[in-house]
Amino acid sequence: MNEGRRPPRDSGGPRGRRGGAGGGARGPGRTPGGRSSGRHELERLLSKAGFCSRAQARELVLAGRVRVNGVVIVDPEAWFDLVRDAVVVDGRAIAPARTEGRRYLALHKPRGCVTTRSDPDGRATVYDLVADCGAWVVPVGRLDLDTSGLLLFTNDTQFADRVTSPDSHVPKTYLVEAEPRLAQEALDALARGIELADGPTRPAEVELLGHRGPRTRFLLTITEGRNRQVRRMVKAVGAKVERLERVSIGPLELGELERGRWRELEPREVAALSRAADEARPARKGTKSGPGGARA
Ligand code: URA
């Protein structure tokens, strides 16, 4: 009923009105007004909330996808209050309490969903799975379409860079099922390092879990994040990865998190991973870094 209409300018914000564009005591001001630190232009407010970039916010508003206190607002420069006004995008509330500060999530990525924002083939994306978190978060690194397991999201780009930087050798552990069975020599080769087209891999840690039928199950801990690295390493020793799941990143474990679900990381977990990222920088003089060795 109110689609595309702007509330009147003299009312300071649509707060308190229900549905109608014209009945409020306060409309969306065209000026900052007041002294509340939560007051911003709508496009800025959405980007400040970590929901999306300012340019994207502008598009969303112009497309009529943003409601404030139940009213569609099509003016990206109208002022609102992040704390007092109820801002909703495509039916999703941008909750004030969650918009301040940084967000860190752990997702259990299922197989068959892509780590890109939109897929030309229309496949499910990891973004769909965290869409209800109320913030504009991005994945920390990526997992292949057919890899499942722990994938972190954040709106803290510095944190993401620290964890994913090629300089930061945070160990990541994968549960691998490979076929045909791998002999101990092959597992040792994975641990020592494999010559790949983009250079040798760093020493890794291999823990054999057992052989079942034609497959070998093992845990592989690597300290790099090259494209399809585990699959390429396993291929180089004559087998094919049939199942791949990331079970941990540094001190963070996938644990019992249900497939397709996300949870908020606790501050102590964020701190532990940040520490791990710092500690896992390349060996400085006199220090030793990186795992190396196959455990049967
Ligand atoms: N290695 C791979 O081969 N694929 C992944 O998704 C992650 C690590």
PDB file of C-alpha atoms and ligand atoms in Angstrom:
ATOM      1  CA  MET A   1       0.000   0.000   0.000  1.00  0.00           C
ATOM      2  CA  ASN A   2       2.881   2.320   0.750  1.00  0.00           C
ATOM      3  CA  GLU A   3       5.168   0.888  -1.885  1.00  0.00           C
ATOM      4  CA  GLY A   4       7.503   3.473  -3.304  1.00  0.00           C
ATOM      5  CA  ARG A   5       6.141   6.414  -1.346  1.00  0.00           C
ATOM      6  CA  ARG A   6       8.199   8.732   0.713  1.00  0.00           C
ATOM      7  CA  PRO A   7       6.930   9.794   4.067  1.00  0.00           C
ATOM      8  CA  PRO A   8       6.588  13.521   4.479  1.00  0.00           C
ATOM      9  CA  ARG A   9       9.769  15.411   5.129  1.00  0.00           C
ATOM     10  CA  ASP A  10       8.692  17.436   8.040  1.00  0.00           C
ATOM     11  CA  SER A  11       7.980  14.546  10.299  1.00  0.00           C
ATOM     12  CA  GLY A  12      11.554  13.568  11.214  1.00  0.00           C
ATOM     13  CA  GLY A  13      11.102   9.808  10.721  1.00  0.00           C
ATOM     14  CA  PRO A  14       8.242   7.389  10.245  1.00  0.00           C
ATOM     15  CA  ARG A  15       8.678   6.205  13.794  1.00  0.00           C
ATOM     16  CA  GLY A  16       5.450   5.501  15.568  1.00  0.00           C
ATOM     17  CA  ARG A  17       3.383   5.381  12.422  1.00  0.00           C
ATOM     18  CA  ARG A  18       1.796   2.179  11.288  1.00  0.00           C
ATOM     19  CA  GLY A  19       1.778   1.573   7.594  1.00  0.00           C
ATOM     20  CA  GLY A  20       0.701   5.011   6.448  1.00  0.00           C
ATOM     21  CA  ALA A  21       3.131   7.464   5.016  1.00  0.00           C
ATOM     22  CA  GLY A  22       1.533  10.543   6.288  1.00  0.00           C
ATOM     23  CA  GLY A  23       0.386  10.117   9.833  1.00  0.00           C
ATOM     24  CA  GLY A  24       3.536  10.313  11.911  1.00  0.00           C
ATOM     25  CA  ALA A  25       4.837  12.865  14.271  1.00  0.00           C
ATOM     26  CA  ARG A  26       8.341  12.381  12.840  1.00  0.00           C
ATOM     27  CA  GLY A  27       9.205  11.640   9.215  1.00  0.00           C
ATOM     28  CA  PRO A  28      12.582  10.782   7.669  1.00  0.00           C
ATOM     29  CA  GLY A  29      14.489  14.007   8.042  1.00  0.00           C
ATOM     30  CA  ARG A  30      16.498  15.307   5.113  1.00  0.00           C
ATOM     31  CA  THR A  31      19.026  16.625   7.580  1.00  0.00           C
ATOM     32  CA  PRO A  32      20.872  14.978  10.420  1.00  0.00           C
ATOM     33  CA  GLY A  33      18.697  16.569  13.069  1.00  0.00           C
ATOM     34  CA  GLY A  34      19.138  15.656  16.731  1.00  0.00           C
ATOM     35  CA  ARG A  35      22.413  14.541  18.229  1.00  0.00           C
ATOM     36  CA  SER A  36      21.932  10.787  18.276  1.00  0.00           C
ATOM     37  CA  SER A  37      25.083   9.064  17.056  1.00  0.00           C
ATOM     38  CA  GLY A  38      22.822   6.472  15.483  1.00  0.00           C
ATOM     39  CA  ARG A  39      21.370   8.920  12.955  1.00  0.00           C
ATOM     40  CA  HIS A  40      22.602   8.527   9.405  1.00  0.00           C
ATOM     41  CA  GLU A  41      21.448   8.737   5.829  1.00  0.00           C
ATOM     42  CA  LEU A  42      19.727   5.471   5.012  1.00  0.00           C
ATOM     43  CA  GLU A  43      22.398   4.312   2.556  1.00  0.00           C
ATOM     44  CA  ARG A  44      25.110   5.060   5.082  1.00  0.00           C
ATOM     45  CA  LEU A  45      23.170   3.502   7.889  1.00  0.00           C
ATOM     46  CA  LEU A  46      22.960   0.188   6.005  1.00  0.00           C
ATOM     47  CA  SER A  47      26.642   0.179   5.187  1.00  0.00           C
ATOM     48  CA  LYS A  48      27.561   1.178   8.755  1.00  0.00           C
ATOM     49  CA  ALA A  49      25.470  -1.722   9.917  1.00  0.00           C
ATOM     50  CA  GLY A  50      27.806  -3.969   7.963  1.00  0.00           C
ATOM     51  CA  PHE A  51      24.875  -5.007   5.812  1.00  0.00           C
ATOM     52  CA  CYS A  52      26.365  -4.036   2.452  1.00  0.00           C
ATOM     53  CA  SER A  53      28.439  -1.371   0.802  1.00  0.00           C
ATOM     54  CA  ARG A  54      27.072   2.144   0.568  1.00  0.00           C
ATOM     55  CA  ALA A  55      26.671   1.860  -3.207  1.00  0.00           C
ATOM     56  CA  GLN A  56      24.791  -1.409  -2.823  1.00  0.00           C
ATOM     57  CA  ALA A  57      22.641   0.142  -0.117  1.00  0.00           C
ATOM     58  CA  ARG A  58      21.717   2.953  -2.442  1.00  0.00           C
ATOM     59  CA  GLU A  59      20.602   0.451  -5.079  1.00  0.00           C
ATOM     60  CA  LEU A  60      18.549  -1.465  -2.542  1.00  0.00           C
ATOM     61  CA  VAL A  61      16.806   1.682  -1.402  1.00  0.00           C
ATOM     62  CA  LEU A  62      16.135   2.932  -4.926  1.00  0.00           C
ATOM     63  CA  ALA A  63      14.732  -0.487  -5.794  1.00  0.00           C
ATOM     64  CA  GLY A  64      12.168  -0.112  -3.018  1.00  0.00           C
ATOM     65  CA  ARG A  65      13.525  -3.028  -1.008  1.00  0.00           C
ATOM     66  CA  VAL A  66      14.031  -1.144   2.237  1.00  0.00           C
ATOM     67  CA  ARG A  67      11.311  -0.378   4.770  1.00  0.00           C
ATOM     68  CA  VAL A  68      11.660   1.814   7.788  1.00  0.00           C
ATOM     69  CA  ASN A  69       9.066   1.343  10.468  1.00  0.00           C
ATOM     70  CA  GLY A  70       6.888  -0.461   7.955  1.00  0.00           C
ATOM     71  CA  VAL A  71       7.137   2.147   5.209  1.00  0.00           C
ATOM     72  CA  VAL A  72       9.044   1.629   1.949  1.00  0.00           C
ATOM     73  CA  ILE A  73      11.641   4.373   1.668  1.00  0.00           C
ATOM     74  CA  VAL A  74      13.055   5.163  -1.760  1.00  0.00           C
ATOM     75  CA  ASP A  75      15.276   8.062  -0.781  1.00  0.00           C
ATOM     76  CA  PRO A  76      18.778   6.792   0.037  1.00  0.00           C
ATOM     77  CA  GLU A  77      19.638  10.111   1.655  1.00  0.00           C
ATOM     78  CA  ALA A  78      16.756  10.244   4.100  1.00  0.00           C
ATOM     79  CA  TRP A  79      17.986  10.267   7.685  1.00  0.00           C
ATOM     80  CA  PHE A  80      17.068   7.587  10.169  1.00  0.00           C
ATOM     81  CA  ASP A  81      18.217   6.375  13.493  1.00  0.00           C
ATOM     82  CA  LEU A  82      19.871   3.006  13.623  1.00  0.00           C
ATOM     83  CA  VAL A  83      18.859   2.470  17.198  1.00  0.00           C
ATOM     84  CA  ARG A  84      15.306   3.823  17.233  1.00  0.00           C
ATOM     85  CA  ASP A  85      14.013   3.085  13.741  1.00  0.00           C
ATOM     86  CA  ALA A  86      13.159  -0.419  12.564  1.00  0.00           C
ATOM     87  CA  VAL A  87      15.025  -0.917   9.303  1.00  0.00           C
ATOM     88  CA  VAL A  88      14.125  -3.976   7.261  1.00  0.00           C
ATOM     89  CA  VAL A  89      15.622  -5.102   3.941  1.00  0.00           C
ATOM     90  CA  ASP A  90      13.700  -7.657   1.905  1.00  0.00           C
ATOM     91  CA  GLY A  91      11.831  -8.590   5.041  1.00  0.00           C
ATOM     92  CA  ARG A  92      15.005  -9.043   7.083  1.00  0.00           C
ATOM     93  CA  ALA A  93      15.457  -6.874  10.135  1.00  0.00           C
ATOM     94  CA  ILE A  94      18.719  -4.999  10.533  1.00  0.00           C
ATOM     95  CA  ALA A  95      18.766  -5.370  14.270  1.00  0.00           C
ATOM     96  CA  PRO A  96      20.504  -2.444  15.955  1.00  0.00           C
ATOM     97  CA  ALA A  97      22.073  -4.502  18.689  1.00  0.00           C
ATOM     98  CA  ARG A  98      23.833  -6.615  16.112  1.00  0.00           C
ATOM     99  CA  THR A  99      24.825  -3.885  13.748  1.00  0.00           C
ATOM    100  CA  GLU A 100      27.383  -2.273  15.977  1.00  0.00           C
ATOM    101  CA  GLY A 101      30.730  -3.954  15.979  1.00  0.00           C
ATOM    102  CA  ARG A 102      32.182  -6.936  14.328  1.00  0.00           C
ATOM    103  CA  ARG A 103      30.589 -10.266  13.511  1.00  0.00           C
ATOM    104  CA  TYR A 104      32.321 -13.616  13.303  1.00  0.00           C
ATOM    105  CA  LEU A 105      30.409 -16.712  12.269  1.00  0.00           C
ATOM    106  CA  ALA A 106      31.201 -20.359  11.748  1.00  0.00           C
ATOM    107  CA  LEU A 107      29.168 -22.124   9.069  1.00  0.00           C
ATOM    108  CA  HIS A 108      28.974 -25.842   8.418  1.00  0.00           C
ATOM    109  CA  LYS A 109      29.062 -25.649   4.647  1.00  0.00           C
ATOM    110  CA  PRO A 110      27.312 -28.556   2.980  1.00  0.00           C
ATOM    111  CA  ARG A 111      28.518 -30.121  -0.253  1.00  0.00           C
ATOM    112  CA  GLY A 112      26.953 -28.732  -3.393  1.00  0.00           C
ATOM    113  CA  CYS A 113      26.862 -25.086  -2.449  1.00  0.00           C
ATOM    114  CA  VAL A 114      29.189 -22.522  -3.975  1.00  0.00           C
ATOM    115  CA  THR A 115      31.392 -19.998  -2.178  1.00  0.00           C
ATOM    116  CA  THR A 116      30.401 -17.114  -4.428  1.00  0.00           C
ATOM    117  CA  ARG A 117      27.822 -14.430  -3.919  1.00  0.00           C
ATOM    118  CA  SER A 118      25.745 -15.292  -6.923  1.00  0.00           C
ATOM    119  CA  ASP A 119      25.992 -18.269  -9.157  1.00  0.00           C
ATOM    120  CA  PRO A 120      25.176 -17.946 -12.863  1.00  0.00           C
ATOM    121  CA  ASP A 121      23.925 -21.533 -12.779  1.00  0.00           C
ATOM    122  CA  GLY A 122      21.526 -20.752  -9.969  1.00  0.00           C
ATOM    123  CA  ARG A 123      23.107 -23.099  -7.434  1.00  0.00           C
ATOM    124  CA  ALA A 124      22.752 -22.499  -3.719  1.00  0.00           C
ATOM    125  CA  THR A 125      25.474 -20.258  -2.315  1.00  0.00           C
ATOM    126  CA  VAL A 126      27.040 -20.043   1.109  1.00  0.00           C
ATOM    127  CA  TYR A 127      25.636 -16.519   1.354  1.00  0.00           C
ATOM    128  CA  ASP A 128      22.114 -17.962   1.298  1.00  0.00           C
ATOM    129  CA  LEU A 129      22.976 -19.914   4.425  1.00  0.00           C
ATOM    130  CA  VAL A 130      24.092 -16.899   6.454  1.00  0.00           C
ATOM    131  CA  ALA A 131      21.521 -14.471   5.036  1.00  0.00           C
ATOM    132  CA  ASP A 132      19.614 -14.414   8.318  1.00  0.00           C
ATOM    133  CA  CYS A 133      22.598 -13.266  10.408  1.00  0.00           C
ATOM    134  CA  GLY A 134      21.671  -9.593  10.053  1.00  0.00           C
ATOM    135  CA  ALA A 135      25.032  -8.353   8.821  1.00  0.00           C
ATOM    136  CA  TRP A 136      26.958  -8.088   5.620  1.00  0.00           C
ATOM    137  CA  VAL A 137      29.548 -10.775   6.164  1.00  0.00           C
ATOM    138  CA  VAL A 138      31.956 -12.361   3.718  1.00  0.00           C
ATOM    139  CA  PRO A 139      33.617 -15.774   3.760  1.00  0.00           C
ATOM    140  CA  VAL A 140      37.112 -16.079   5.178  1.00  0.00           C
ATOM    141  CA  GLY A 141      38.681 -18.007   2.315  1.00  0.00           C
ATOM    142  CA  ARG A 142      36.669 -20.527   0.352  1.00  0.00           C
ATOM    143  CA  LEU A 143      35.755 -24.173  -0.018  1.00  0.00           C
ATOM    144  CA  ASP A 144      35.135 -25.998  -3.281  1.00  0.00           C
ATOM    145  CA  LEU A 145      31.640 -26.881  -4.399  1.00  0.00           C
ATOM    146  CA  ASP A 146      32.085 -30.480  -3.260  1.00  0.00           C
ATOM    147  CA  THR A 147      33.907 -29.746  -0.033  1.00  0.00           C
ATOM    148  CA  SER A 148      31.936 -29.535   3.176  1.00  0.00           C
ATOM    149  CA  GLY A 149      32.898 -28.315   6.609  1.00  0.00           C
ATOM    150  CA  LEU A 150      34.009 -25.288   8.547  1.00  0.00           C
ATOM    151  CA  LEU A 151      33.809 -21.956   6.740  1.00  0.00           C
ATOM    152  CA  LEU A 152      34.141 -18.701   8.665  1.00  0.00           C
ATOM    153  CA  PHE A 153      32.381 -15.437   7.847  1.00  0.00           C
ATOM    154  CA  THR A 154      33.059 -11.952   9.092  1.00  0.00           C
ATOM    155  CA  ASN A 155      32.614  -8.270   8.359  1.00  0.00           C
ATOM    156  CA  ASP A 156      36.056  -7.635   9.847  1.00  0.00           C
ATOM    157  CA  THR A 157      38.178  -7.464   6.731  1.00  0.00           C
ATOM    158  CA  GLN A 158      41.422  -7.101   8.672  1.00  0.00           C
ATOM    159  CA  PHE A 159      40.707 -10.294  10.531  1.00  0.00           C
ATOM    160  CA  ALA A 160      39.832 -12.083   7.284  1.00  0.00           C
ATOM    161  CA  ASP A 161      43.056 -10.875   5.669  1.00  0.00           C
ATOM    162  CA  ARG A 162      45.137 -12.008   8.609  1.00  0.00           C
ATOM    163  CA  VAL A 163      43.693 -15.504   8.495  1.00  0.00           C
ATOM    164  CA  THR A 164      43.832 -15.928   4.726  1.00  0.00           C
ATOM    165  CA  SER A 165      47.027 -14.073   3.881  1.00  0.00           C
ATOM    166  CA  PRO A 166      49.565 -16.341   2.146  1.00  0.00           C
ATOM    167  CA  ASP A 167      51.967 -15.270   4.910  1.00  0.00           C
ATOM    168  CA  SER A 168      49.748 -16.629   7.596  1.00  0.00           C
ATOM    169  CA  HIS A 169      50.133 -20.359   7.831  1.00  0.00           C
ATOM    170  CA  VAL A 170      47.166 -21.124  10.034  1.00  0.00           C
ATOM    171  CA  PRO A 171      46.802 -24.913  10.005  1.00  0.00           C
ATOM    172  CA  LYS A 172      43.615 -26.252   8.451  1.00  0.00           C
ATOM    173  CA  THR A 173      42.657 -29.860   8.937  1.00  0.00           C
ATOM    174  CA  TYR A 174      40.654 -31.862   6.415  1.00  0.00           C
ATOM    175  CA  LEU A 175      39.023 -35.241   6.723  1.00  0.00           C
ATOM    176  CA  VAL A 176      39.861 -36.953   3.457  1.00  0.00           C
ATOM    177  CA  GLU A 177      38.525 -40.110   1.876  1.00  0.00           C
ATOM    178  CA  ALA A 178      40.596 -41.103  -1.113  1.00  0.00           C
ATOM    179  CA  GLU A 179      40.267 -43.919  -3.591  1.00  0.00           C
ATOM    180  CA  PRO A 180      42.004 -46.246  -4.332  1.00  0.00           C
ATOM    181  CA  ARG A 181      43.674 -46.977  -1.032  1.00  0.00           C
ATOM    182  CA  LEU A 182      46.831 -45.064  -0.267  1.00  0.00           C
ATOM    183  CA  ALA A 183      49.968 -46.885   0.798  1.00  0.00           C
ATOM    184  CA  GLN A 184      52.059 -45.566   3.673  1.00  0.00           C
ATOM    185  CA  GLU A 185      54.625 -44.227   1.173  1.00  0.00           C
ATOM    186  CA  ALA A 186      51.931 -42.069  -0.415  1.00  0.00           C
ATOM    187  CA  LEU A 187      50.883 -40.723   2.980  1.00  0.00           C
ATOM    188  CA  ASP A 188      54.517 -39.985   3.790  1.00  0.00           C
ATOM    189  CA  ALA A 189      54.861 -38.139   0.495  1.00  0.00           C
ATOM    190  CA  LEU A 190      51.836 -35.983   1.337  1.00  0.00           C
ATOM    191  CA  ALA A 191      53.431 -35.161   4.674  1.00  0.00           C
ATOM    192  CA  ARG A 192      56.814 -34.294   3.211  1.00  0.00           C
ATOM    193  CA  GLY A 193      55.372 -32.047   0.519  1.00  0.00           C
ATOM    194  CA  ILE A 194      54.238 -32.563  -3.039  1.00  0.00           C
ATOM    195  CA  GLU A 195      55.479 -30.888  -6.166  1.00  0.00           C
ATOM    196  CA  LEU A 196      52.441 -29.204  -7.693  1.00  0.00           C
ATOM    197  CA  ALA A 197      52.216 -27.058 -10.815  1.00  0.00           C
ATOM    198  CA  ASP A 198      52.309 -23.914  -8.641  1.00  0.00           C
ATOM    199  CA  GLY A 199      55.250 -25.077  -6.554  1.00  0.00           C
ATOM    200  CA  PRO A 200      55.974 -27.520  -3.744  1.00  0.00           C
ATOM    201  CA  THR A 201      53.547 -27.771  -0.867  1.00  0.00           C
ATOM    202  CA  ARG A 202      54.720 -27.071   2.657  1.00  0.00           C
ATOM    203  CA  PRO A 203      55.182 -29.987   5.027  1.00  0.00           C
ATOM    204  CA  ALA A 204      51.844 -31.302   6.203  1.00  0.00           C
ATOM    205  CA  GLU A 205      50.593 -33.538   8.944  1.00  0.00           C
ATOM    206  CA  VAL A 206      48.894 -36.806   8.038  1.00  0.00           C
ATOM    207  CA  GLU A 207      46.991 -39.021  10.425  1.00  0.00           C
ATOM    208  CA  LEU A 208      45.736 -42.298   9.026  1.00  0.00           C
ATOM    209  CA  LEU A 209      42.278 -43.168  10.311  1.00  0.00           C
ATOM    210  CA  GLY A 210      41.939 -46.442   8.445  1.00  0.00           C
ATOM    211  CA  HIS A 211      41.081 -48.172   5.215  1.00  0.00           C
ATOM    212  CA  ARG A 212      37.519 -49.110   4.351  1.00  0.00           C
ATOM    213  CA  GLY A 213      36.767 -51.028   1.159  1.00  0.00           C
ATOM    214  CA  PRO A 214      38.675 -49.336  -1.642  1.00  0.00           C
ATOM    215  CA  ARG A 215      39.120 -46.114   0.346  1.00  0.00           C
ATOM    216  CA  THR A 216      41.637 -44.632   2.756  1.00  0.00           C
ATOM    217  CA  ARG A 217      40.455 -42.185   5.415  1.00  0.00           C
ATOM    218  CA  PHE A 218      42.898 -39.759   6.900  1.00  0.00           C
ATOM    219  CA  LEU A 219      43.263 -36.329   8.428  1.00  0.00           C
ATOM    220  CA  LEU A 220      45.462 -33.938   6.494  1.00  0.00           C
ATOM    221  CA  THR A 221      46.627 -30.709   8.093  1.00  0.00           C
ATOM    222  CA  ILE A 222      48.029 -28.142   5.700  1.00  0.00           C
ATOM    223  CA  THR A 223      49.264 -24.641   6.379  1.00  0.00           C
ATOM    224  CA  GLU A 224      48.437 -23.098   3.030  1.00  0.00           C
ATOM    225  CA  GLY A 225      45.228 -22.325   1.201  1.00  0.00           C
ATOM    226  CA  ARG A 226      45.952 -22.859  -2.448  1.00  0.00           C
ATOM    227  CA  ASN A 227      43.226 -23.526  -4.943  1.00  0.00           C
ATOM    228  CA  ARG A 228      41.989 -27.150  -4.717  1.00  0.00           C
ATOM    229  CA  GLN A 229      45.167 -27.951  -2.870  1.00  0.00           C
ATOM    230  CA  VAL A 230      44.094 -31.129  -1.115  1.00  0.00           C
ATOM    231  CA  ARG A 231      42.537 -32.586  -4.241  1.00  0.00           C
ATOM    232  CA  ARG A 232      45.637 -31.835  -6.251  1.00  0.00           C
ATOM    233  CA  MET A 233      47.949 -33.277  -3.605  1.00  0.00           C
ATOM    234  CA  VAL A 234      45.986 -36.510  -3.455  1.00  0.00           C
ATOM    235  CA  LYS A 235      45.861 -36.733  -7.223  1.00  0.00           C
ATOM    236  CA  ALA A 236      49.624 -36.347  -7.324  1.00  0.00           C
ATOM    237  CA  VAL A 237      50.009 -39.525  -5.254  1.00  0.00           C
ATOM    238  CA  GLY A 238      47.748 -41.493  -7.584  1.00  0.00           C
ATOM    239  CA  ALA A 239      44.334 -41.322  -5.909  1.00  0.00           C
ATOM    240  CA  LYS A 240      41.150 -39.277  -6.097  1.00  0.00           C
ATOM    241  CA  VAL A 241      39.434 -37.429  -3.279  1.00  0.00           C
ATOM    242  CA  GLU A 242      35.957 -38.878  -2.855  1.00  0.00           C
ATOM    243  CA  ARG A 243      35.054 -36.939   0.269  1.00  0.00           C
ATOM    244  CA  LEU A 244      36.566 -33.789   1.701  1.00  0.00           C
ATOM    245  CA  GLU A 245      35.484 -32.012   4.851  1.00  0.00           C
ATOM    246  CA  ARG A 246      37.303 -29.229   6.681  1.00  0.00           C
ATOM    247  CA  VAL A 247      37.151 -30.090  10.347  1.00  0.00           C
ATOM    248  CA  SER A 248      39.226 -27.312  11.842  1.00  0.00           C
ATOM    249  CA  ILE A 249      40.899 -23.971  11.241  1.00  0.00           C
ATOM    250  CA  GLY A 250      43.624 -23.291  13.783  1.00  0.00           C
ATOM    251  CA  PRO A 251      42.040 -23.777  17.197  1.00  0.00           C
ATOM    252  CA  LEU A 252      38.455 -23.700  15.851  1.00  0.00           C
ATOM    253  CA  GLU A 253      36.702 -26.986  15.288  1.00  0.00           C
ATOM    254  CA  LEU A 254      33.633 -27.830  13.250  1.00  0.00           C
ATOM    255  CA  GLY A 255      32.411 -29.912  16.180  1.00  0.00           C
ATOM    256  CA  GLU A 256      28.723 -30.711  16.301  1.00  0.00           C
ATOM    257  CA  LEU A 257      27.556 -27.763  14.230  1.00  0.00           C
ATOM    258  CA  GLU A 258      24.724 -29.046  12.057  1.00  0.00           C
ATOM    259  CA  ARG A 259      25.202 -29.115   8.309  1.00  0.00           C
ATOM    260  CA  GLY A 260      23.934 -25.879   6.732  1.00  0.00           C
ATOM    261  CA  ARG A 261      23.798 -24.027  10.077  1.00  0.00           C
ATOM    262  CA  TRP A 262      25.918 -21.194  11.401  1.00  0.00           C
ATOM    263  CA  ARG A 263      26.808 -20.059  14.871  1.00  0.00           C
ATOM    264  CA  GLU A 264      28.394 -16.945  16.296  1.00  0.00           C
ATOM    265  CA  LEU A 265      32.018 -17.352  17.347  1.00  0.00           C
ATOM    266  CA  GLU A 266      32.688 -16.482  20.944  1.00  0.00           C
ATOM    267  CA  PRO A 267      35.108 -13.610  21.596  1.00  0.00           C
ATOM    268  CA  ARG A 268      37.620 -16.036  23.051  1.00  0.00           C
ATOM    269  CA  GLU A 269      37.474 -18.085  19.843  1.00  0.00           C
ATOM    270  CA  VAL A 270      38.086 -15.006  17.716  1.00  0.00           C
ATOM    271  CA  ALA A 271      41.008 -14.058  19.942  1.00  0.00           C
ATOM    272  CA  ALA A 272      42.439 -17.578  19.766  1.00  0.00           C
ATOM    273  CA  LEU A 273      42.268 -17.635  15.979  1.00  0.00           C
ATOM    274  CA  SER A 274      43.825 -14.177  15.727  1.00  0.00           C
ATOM    275  CA  ARG A 275      46.649 -15.366  17.936  1.00  0.00           C
ATOM    276  CA  ALA A 276      47.061 -18.496  15.851  1.00  0.00           C
ATOM    277  CA  ALA A 277      47.246 -16.384  12.696  1.00  0.00           C
ATOM    278  CA  ASP A 278      49.951 -14.207  14.211  1.00  0.00           C
ATOM    279  CA  GLU A 279      51.921 -17.129  15.579  1.00  0.00           C
ATOM    280  CA  ALA A 280      51.735 -19.008  12.297  1.00  0.00           C
ATOM    281  CA  ARG A 281      53.612 -16.379  10.356  1.00  0.00           C
ATOM    282  CA  PRO A 282      56.647 -17.751   8.496  1.00  0.00           C
ATOM    283  CA  ALA A 283      59.602 -18.814  10.554  1.00  0.00           C
ATOM    284  CA  ARG A 284      61.610 -15.915  11.784  1.00  0.00           C
ATOM    285  CA  LYS A 285      65.277 -16.348  12.560  1.00  0.00           C
ATOM    286  CA  GLY A 286      65.717 -19.052  15.125  1.00  0.00           C
ATOM    287  CA  THR A 287      62.110 -20.233  15.080  1.00  0.00           C
ATOM    288  CA  LYS A 288      60.600 -23.317  13.575  1.00  0.00           C
ATOM    289  CA  SER A 289      57.296 -23.422  11.791  1.00  0.00           C
ATOM    290  CA  GLY A 290      54.969 -25.870  10.088  1.00  0.00           C
ATOM    291  CA  PRO A 291      54.013 -29.414  10.839  1.00  0.00           C
ATOM    292  CA  GLY A 292      55.572 -32.284   9.003  1.00  0.00           C
ATOM    293  CA  GLY A 293      55.223 -36.005   9.412  1.00  0.00           C
ATOM    294  CA  ALA A 294      52.821 -38.833   8.848  1.00  0.00           C
ATOM    295  CA  ARG A 295      51.355 -40.546  11.877  1.00  0.00           C
ATOM    296  CA  ALA A 296      50.001 -44.006  11.256  1.00  0.00           C
TER     297      ALA A 296
HETATM  298  N1  URA B   1      41.514 -28.212  -0.699  1.00  0.00           N
HETATM  299  C1  URA B   1      40.730 -28.572  -1.724  1.00  0.00           C
HETATM  300  O1  URA B   1      41.151 -29.297  -2.616  1.00  0.00           O
HETATM  301  N2  URA B   1      39.478 -28.108  -1.731  1.00  0.00           N
HETATM  302  C2  URA B   1      38.945 -27.348  -0.763  1.00  0.00           C
HETATM  303  O2  URA B   1      37.785 -26.978  -0.821  1.00  0.00           O
HETATM  304  C3  URA B   1      39.785 -26.978   0.290  1.00  0.00           C
HETATM  305  C4  URA B   1      41.076 -27.426   0.309  1.00  0.00           C
END
